[in-house]
Amino acid sequence: MTKVILVTGGTGMVGQAVKTIVDRDPNPDETWIFASSKDADLTDREQTRKLFALYKPTHVLHLAALVGGLFRNLSNNLDFLRTNIFINDNVLQTSSENGIEKVVSCLSTCIFPDETTYPIDETMIHNGPPHHSNFGYSYAKRLIDVQNHAYHLQLKCNFTAVIPTNVFGPNDNFGLEDGHVLPGLIHKTYVADRDGTPLVVWGTGSALRQFIYSHDLARLMIWVVRHYDEIEPIILSVDEKDEISIKEAAELVMDAFDFKGDVIYDTTRSDGQYKKTASNAKLRKYVPDFKFTDRKSVV
């Protein structure tokens, strides 16, 4: 029987990365549908139901979300909380109503407690409040894990989730004000190099992050859709040794541009959470030989 896999948020960075990998190595027993907000407003239950009725999926890869960088989150926590709760509830409830065989939702390492021990793993999600800077988004995403277990216990639904670390790649948000870390640095360095001005990096540069290339994440997500059968979530991350500081990330970008100008660290800007070091031990048990793409070559 052919699987019909509906990807919500299918035109975003991760959705397009999945499409790239699927198109590169298609499976004849799978049909992938990449839906965008133009196809349905997933905050609306009836539009969500119509989308499912149109494509009749057997599986759902749920990537749709209201997302933004640190500084957009800081000033819009309520919007991130409410919008994402509506989206997630509609997708999971409609999946339940339609007997979807498996739903894989995408979470984020920001859901983990701010005060915790490291490395964080899948058992620690609910051990304390998330960082205050993006608590709205974090709690909405954390609630997916609660819903997955509730749907499984009461209705036997096969709903699970993946937890990627900081994703970067083609089709990312390169905005100077609300972009993600690496694409924001790429845009800023491009402008500074073009205009002969200093490169201004927000924060002290000391915060630590594990960056995963979107095409690597896509390969792992496809594996989860096909082969991962736990309700418990799974962290999709590079190894702990590959964690770098924002300063090191900026240097990677500067090297790529051969940027020789001045660099200013704007310490009036928040660093956000200092570190979110995640263990990929569970992932490595399943796919011990997975090879991540070299970060420097990708940048």
GROMACS .gro file of C-alpha atoms in nm:
model
  299
    1MET     CA    1   0.000   0.000   0.000
    2THR     CA    2   0.135   0.342  -0.096
    3LYS     CA    3   0.205   0.578   0.191
    4VAL     CA    4   0.082   0.935   0.149
    5ILE     CA    5   0.294   1.158   0.371
    6LEU     CA    6   0.159   1.507   0.434
    7VAL     CA    7   0.426   1.756   0.537
    8THR     CA    8   0.284   2.061   0.712
    9GLY     CA    9   0.507   2.366   0.686
   10GLY     CA   10   0.633   2.203   0.370
   11THR     CA   11   0.772   2.519   0.211
   12GLY     CA   12   0.987   2.620   0.509
   13MET     CA   13   1.355   2.547   0.549
   14VAL     CA   14   1.316   2.196   0.693
   15GLY     CA   15   1.023   2.106   0.466
   16GLN     CA   16   1.220   2.203   0.157
   17ALA     CA   17   1.520   2.010   0.284
   18VAL     CA   18   1.299   1.700   0.317
   19LYS     CA   19   1.171   1.759  -0.036
   20THR     CA   20   1.527   1.783  -0.167
   21ILE     CA   21   1.624   1.450  -0.009
   22VAL     CA   22   1.299   1.276  -0.116
   23ASP     CA   23   1.337   1.401  -0.474
   24ARG     CA   24   1.699   1.290  -0.482
   25ASP     CA   25   1.618   0.932  -0.376
   26PRO     CA   26   1.245   0.868  -0.429
   27ASN     CA   27   1.067   0.566  -0.284
   28PRO     CA   28   0.805   0.427  -0.526
   29ASP     CA   29   0.583   0.327  -0.234
   30GLU     CA   30   0.561   0.684  -0.102
   31THR     CA   31   0.383   0.999  -0.214
   32TRP     CA   32   0.499   1.315  -0.037
   33ILE     CA   33   0.274   1.622  -0.017
   34PHE     CA   34   0.439   1.950   0.087
   35ALA     CA   35   0.167   2.182   0.213
   36SER     CA   36   0.209   2.549   0.299
   37SER     CA   37  -0.001   2.816   0.468
   38LYS     CA   38  -0.143   2.894   0.124
   39ASP     CA   39  -0.307   2.549   0.125
   40ALA     CA   40  -0.465   2.586   0.469
   41ASP     CA   41  -0.458   2.803   0.778
   42LEU     CA   42  -0.378   2.538   1.037
   43THR     CA   43  -0.498   2.760   1.321
   44ASP     CA   44  -0.846   2.696   1.176
   45ARG     CA   45  -0.991   2.349   1.250
   46GLU     CA   46  -1.216   2.337   0.942
   47GLN     CA   47  -0.938   2.439   0.703
   48THR     CA   48  -0.718   2.172   0.860
   49ARG     CA   49  -0.989   1.910   0.807
   50LYS     CA   50  -1.033   2.016   0.444
   51LEU     CA   51  -0.658   1.980   0.383
   52PHE     CA   52  -0.664   1.623   0.518
   53ALA     CA   53  -0.978   1.543   0.317
   54LEU     CA   54  -0.809   1.669   0.001
   55TYR     CA   55  -0.488   1.467   0.026
   56LYS     CA   56  -0.601   1.170   0.240
   57PRO     CA   57  -0.262   1.119   0.407
   58THR     CA   58  -0.160   0.800   0.583
   59HIS     CA   59   0.130   0.972   0.763
   60VAL     CA   60   0.198   1.329   0.875
   61LEU     CA   61   0.530   1.505   0.924
   62HIS     CA   62   0.423   1.810   1.123
   63LEU     CA   63   0.667   2.098   1.072
   64ALA     CA   64   0.426   2.394   1.059
   65ALA     CA   65   0.480   2.649   1.334
   66LEU     CA   66   0.504   3.017   1.407
   67VAL     CA   67   0.881   3.058   1.445
   68GLY     CA   68   1.131   3.337   1.492
   69GLY     CA   69   1.468   3.427   1.632
   70LEU     CA   70   1.550   3.517   1.991
   71PHE     CA   71   1.456   3.883   1.971
   72ARG     CA   72   1.122   3.827   1.800
   73ASN     CA   73   1.036   3.570   2.067
   74LEU     CA   74   1.128   3.807   2.349
   75SER     CA   75   0.858   4.056   2.251
   76ASN     CA   76   0.587   3.816   2.126
   77ASN     CA   77   0.567   3.525   2.370
   78LEU     CA   78   0.187   3.529   2.383
   79ASP     CA   79   0.156   3.512   2.004
   80PHE     CA   80   0.399   3.222   1.985
   81LEU     CA   81   0.213   3.037   2.261
   82ARG     CA   82  -0.141   3.076   2.127
   83THR     CA   83  -0.072   3.035   1.756
   84ASN     CA   84   0.135   2.721   1.800
   85ILE     CA   85  -0.113   2.564   2.041
   86PHE     CA   86  -0.391   2.615   1.784
   87ILE     CA   87  -0.182   2.470   1.501
   88ASN     CA   88  -0.065   2.166   1.696
   89ASP     CA   89  -0.405   2.083   1.841
   90ASN     CA   90  -0.573   2.103   1.501
   91VAL     CA   91  -0.314   1.885   1.330
   92LEU     CA   92  -0.311   1.616   1.601
   93GLN     CA   93  -0.689   1.608   1.649
   94THR     CA   94  -0.753   1.594   1.274
   95SER     CA   95  -0.493   1.317   1.243
   96SER     CA   96  -0.675   1.125   1.515
   97GLU     CA   97  -1.012   1.173   1.344
   98ASN     CA   98  -0.869   1.043   1.015
   99GLY     CA   99  -0.690   0.738   1.155
  100ILE     CA  100  -0.344   0.856   1.051
  101GLU     CA  101  -0.093   0.572   1.093
  102LYS     CA  102   0.187   0.792   1.227
  103VAL     CA  103   0.242   1.158   1.308
  104VAL     CA  104   0.594   1.291   1.359
  105SER     CA  105   0.599   1.643   1.504
  106CYS     CA  106   0.901   1.871   1.523
  107LEU     CA  107   0.996   2.014   1.863
  108SER     CA  108   1.305   2.213   1.963
  109THR     CA  109   1.576   2.196   2.229
  110CYS     CA  110   1.441   2.525   2.367
  111ILE     CA  111   1.166   2.318   2.534
  112PHE     CA  112   1.414   2.183   2.790
  113PRO     CA  113   1.444   2.338   3.136
  114ASP     CA  114   1.663   2.647   3.163
  115GLU     CA  115   1.822   2.519   3.483
  116THR     CA  116   1.932   2.163   3.422
  117THR     CA  117   2.229   1.931   3.404
  118TYR     CA  118   2.409   1.864   3.076
  119PRO     CA  119   2.392   1.698   2.839
  120ILE     CA  120   2.013   1.709   2.816
  121ASP     CA  121   1.830   1.400   2.694
  122GLU     CA  122   1.478   1.294   2.604
  123THR     CA  123   1.382   1.211   2.965
  124MET     CA  124   1.437   1.568   3.092
  125ILE     CA  125   1.180   1.771   2.894
  126HIS     CA  126   0.940   1.840   3.181
  127ASN     CA  127   1.189   1.879   3.467
  128GLY     CA  128   1.147   2.256   3.503
  129PRO     CA  129   1.047   2.578   3.323
  130PRO     CA  130   1.215   2.669   2.993
  131HIS     CA  131   1.422   2.983   2.941
  132HIS     CA  132   1.215   3.300   2.990
  133SER     CA  133   1.316   3.448   2.654
  134ASN     CA  134   1.091   3.218   2.446
  135PHE     CA  135   0.869   3.049   2.704
  136GLY     CA  136   0.558   3.086   2.483
  137TYR     CA  137   0.702   2.890   2.192
  138SER     CA  138   0.869   2.643   2.430
  139TYR     CA  139   0.556   2.554   2.625
  140ALA     CA  140   0.349   2.518   2.305
  141LYS     CA  141   0.608   2.277   2.166
  142ARG     CA  142   0.646   2.095   2.498
  143LEU     CA  143   0.271   2.037   2.504
  144ILE     CA  144   0.300   1.827   2.185
  145ASP     CA  145   0.485   1.564   2.387
  146VAL     CA  146   0.202   1.566   2.643
  147GLN     CA  147  -0.057   1.535   2.365
  148ASN     CA  148   0.133   1.251   2.195
  149HIS     CA  149   0.122   1.045   2.514
  150ALA     CA  150  -0.242   1.130   2.582
  151TYR     CA  151  -0.351   1.035   2.229
  152HIS     CA  152  -0.157   0.710   2.258
  153LEU     CA  153  -0.294   0.615   2.599
  154GLN     CA  154  -0.657   0.695   2.523
  155LEU     CA  155  -0.689   0.635   2.148
  156LYS     CA  156  -0.380   0.420   2.067
  157CYS     CA  157  -0.254   0.681   1.818
  158ASN     CA  158   0.105   0.645   1.696
  159PHE     CA  159   0.212   1.008   1.750
  160THR     CA  160   0.576   1.091   1.825
  161ALA     CA  161   0.818   1.382   1.797
  162VAL     CA  162   1.173   1.473   1.703
  163ILE     CA  163   1.385   1.733   1.882
  164PRO     CA  164   1.645   1.894   1.655
  165THR     CA  165   1.916   2.128   1.777
  166ASN     CA  166   1.985   2.458   1.593
  167VAL     CA  167   1.902   2.400   1.226
  168PHE     CA  168   2.057   2.594   0.938
  169GLY     CA  169   2.057   2.561   0.561
  170PRO     CA  170   1.900   2.681   0.235
  171ASN     CA  171   1.563   2.861   0.266
  172ASP     CA  172   1.644   2.971   0.622
  173ASN     CA  173   1.543   3.306   0.772
  174PHE     CA  174   1.830   3.543   0.687
  175GLY     CA  175   1.658   3.848   0.840
  176LEU     CA  176   1.887   4.098   1.011
  177GLU     CA  177   1.643   4.155   1.297
  178ASP     CA  178   1.459   3.824   1.339
  179GLY     CA  179   1.675   3.568   1.159
  180HIS     CA  180   1.824   3.255   1.309
  181VAL     CA  181   2.185   3.257   1.430
  182LEU     CA  182   2.391   3.136   1.133
  183PRO     CA  183   2.184   3.289   0.849
  184GLY     CA  184   2.168   3.615   1.045
  185LEU     CA  185   2.548   3.613   1.078
  186ILE     CA  186   2.582   3.536   0.706
  187HIS     CA  187   2.361   3.832   0.612
  188LYS     CA  188   2.536   4.069   0.854
  189THR     CA  189   2.880   3.963   0.732
  190TYR     CA  190   2.773   4.007   0.369
  191VAL     CA  191   2.653   4.363   0.441
  192ALA     CA  192   2.964   4.451   0.646
  193ASP     CA  193   3.192   4.314   0.373
  194ARG     CA  194   3.000   4.497   0.100
  195ASP     CA  195   2.986   4.831   0.282
  196GLY     CA  196   3.323   4.823   0.456
  197THR     CA  197   3.160   4.852   0.798
  198PRO     CA  198   3.222   4.661   1.124
  199LEU     CA  199   3.045   4.330   1.175
  200VAL     CA  200   2.818   4.362   1.477
  201VAL     CA  201   2.747   4.031   1.652
  202TRP     CA  202   2.464   4.039   1.906
  203GLY     CA  203   2.558   3.924   2.255
  204THR     CA  204   2.892   3.830   2.404
  205GLY     CA  205   2.960   3.546   2.159
  206SER     CA  206   3.001   3.302   2.446
  207ALA     CA  207   2.669   3.115   2.413
  208LEU     CA  208   2.708   2.756   2.289
  209ARG     CA  209   2.504   2.582   2.021
  210GLN     CA  210   2.495   2.253   1.827
  211PHE     CA  211   2.421   2.335   1.463
  212ILE     CA  212   2.269   2.069   1.236
  213TYR     CA  213   2.255   2.111   0.858
  214SER     CA  214   1.898   2.101   0.731
  215HIS     CA  215   1.971   1.826   0.476
  216ASP     CA  216   2.115   1.604   0.752
  217LEU     CA  217   1.807   1.673   0.964
  218ALA     CA  218   1.586   1.588   0.666
  219ARG     CA  219   1.756   1.251   0.618
  220LEU     CA  220   1.700   1.173   0.986
  221MET     CA  221   1.338   1.287   0.981
  222ILE     CA  222   1.265   1.062   0.685
  223TRP     CA  223   1.421   0.775   0.879
  224VAL     CA  224   1.194   0.855   1.176
  225VAL     CA  225   0.883   0.857   0.954
  226ARG     CA  226   0.977   0.520   0.809
  227HIS     CA  227   1.135   0.333   1.100
  228TYR     CA  228   1.105   0.495   1.445
  229ASP     CA  229   0.817   0.346   1.644
  230GLU     CA  230   0.847   0.492   1.994
  231ILE     CA  231   0.602   0.746   2.132
  232GLU     CA  232   0.888   0.895   2.333
  233PRO     CA  233   1.060   1.173   2.138
  234ILE     CA  234   1.409   1.146   1.994
  235ILE     CA  235   1.678   1.414   1.979
  236LEU     CA  236   1.824   1.470   1.632
  237SER     CA  237   2.159   1.635   1.685
  238VAL     CA  238   2.524   1.639   1.593
  239ASP     CA  239   2.758   1.494   1.855
  240GLU     CA  240   2.836   1.685   2.176
  241LYS     CA  241   3.194   1.744   2.062
  242ASP     CA  242   3.059   1.947   1.767
  243GLU     CA  243   2.907   2.218   1.988
  244ILE     CA  244   3.055   2.562   1.918
  245SER     CA  245   3.023   2.915   2.057
  246ILE     CA  246   2.849   3.198   1.872
  247LYS     CA  247   3.195   3.356   1.841
  248GLU     CA  248   3.321   3.041   1.666
  249ALA     CA  249   3.012   3.044   1.442
  250ALA     CA  250   3.084   3.406   1.349
  251GLU     CA  251   3.444   3.313   1.270
  252LEU     CA  252   3.324   3.031   1.042
  253VAL     CA  253   3.115   3.282   0.849
  254MET     CA  254   3.394   3.541   0.839
  255ASP     CA  255   3.634   3.279   0.703
  256ALA     CA  256   3.383   3.188   0.431
  257PHE     CA  257   3.364   3.554   0.324
  258ASP     CA  258   3.737   3.615   0.387
  259PHE     CA  259   3.614   3.907   0.596
  260LYS     CA  260   3.900   4.116   0.739
  261GLY     CA  261   3.703   4.403   0.894
  262ASP     CA  262   3.641   4.492   1.255
  263VAL     CA  263   3.409   4.280   1.473
  264ILE     CA  264   3.201   4.430   1.754
  265TYR     CA  265   3.016   4.219   2.011
  266ASP     CA  266   2.706   4.412   2.118
  267THR     CA  267   2.678   4.309   2.482
  268THR     CA  268   2.361   4.515   2.528
  269ARG     CA  269   2.189   4.232   2.339
  270SER     CA  270   2.086   3.912   2.516
  271ASP     CA  271   2.279   3.588   2.466
  272GLY     CA  272   1.962   3.392   2.530
  273GLN     CA  273   2.013   3.055   2.695
  274TYR     CA  274   2.387   3.003   2.755
  275LYS     CA  275   2.392   2.642   2.638
  276LYS     CA  276   2.154   2.364   2.536
  277THR     CA  277   2.400   2.078   2.499
  278ALA     CA  278   2.200   1.776   2.384
  279SER     CA  279   2.291   1.410   2.390
  280ASN     CA  280   2.231   1.213   2.070
  281ALA     CA  281   2.304   0.880   2.245
  282LYS     CA  282   1.955   0.750   2.170
  283LEU     CA  283   1.987   0.842   1.802
  284ARG     CA  284   2.329   0.678   1.784
  285LYS     CA  285   2.184   0.353   1.920
  286TYR     CA  286   1.948   0.343   1.622
  287VAL     CA  287   2.180   0.480   1.351
  288PRO     CA  288   2.538   0.448   1.482
  289ASP     CA  289   2.698   0.504   1.142
  290PHE     CA  290   2.511   0.820   1.039
  291LYS     CA  291   2.753   1.073   0.889
  292PHE     CA  292   2.687   1.443   0.943
  293THR     CA  293   2.791   1.691   0.675
  294ASP     CA  294   3.104   1.896   0.751
  295ARG     CA  295   2.985   2.225   0.902
  296LYS     CA  296   3.258   2.441   0.749
  297SER     CA  297   3.193   2.324   0.394
  298VAL     CA  298   2.820   2.387   0.433
  299VAL     CA  299   2.869   2.742   0.563
   0.00000   0.00000   0.00000
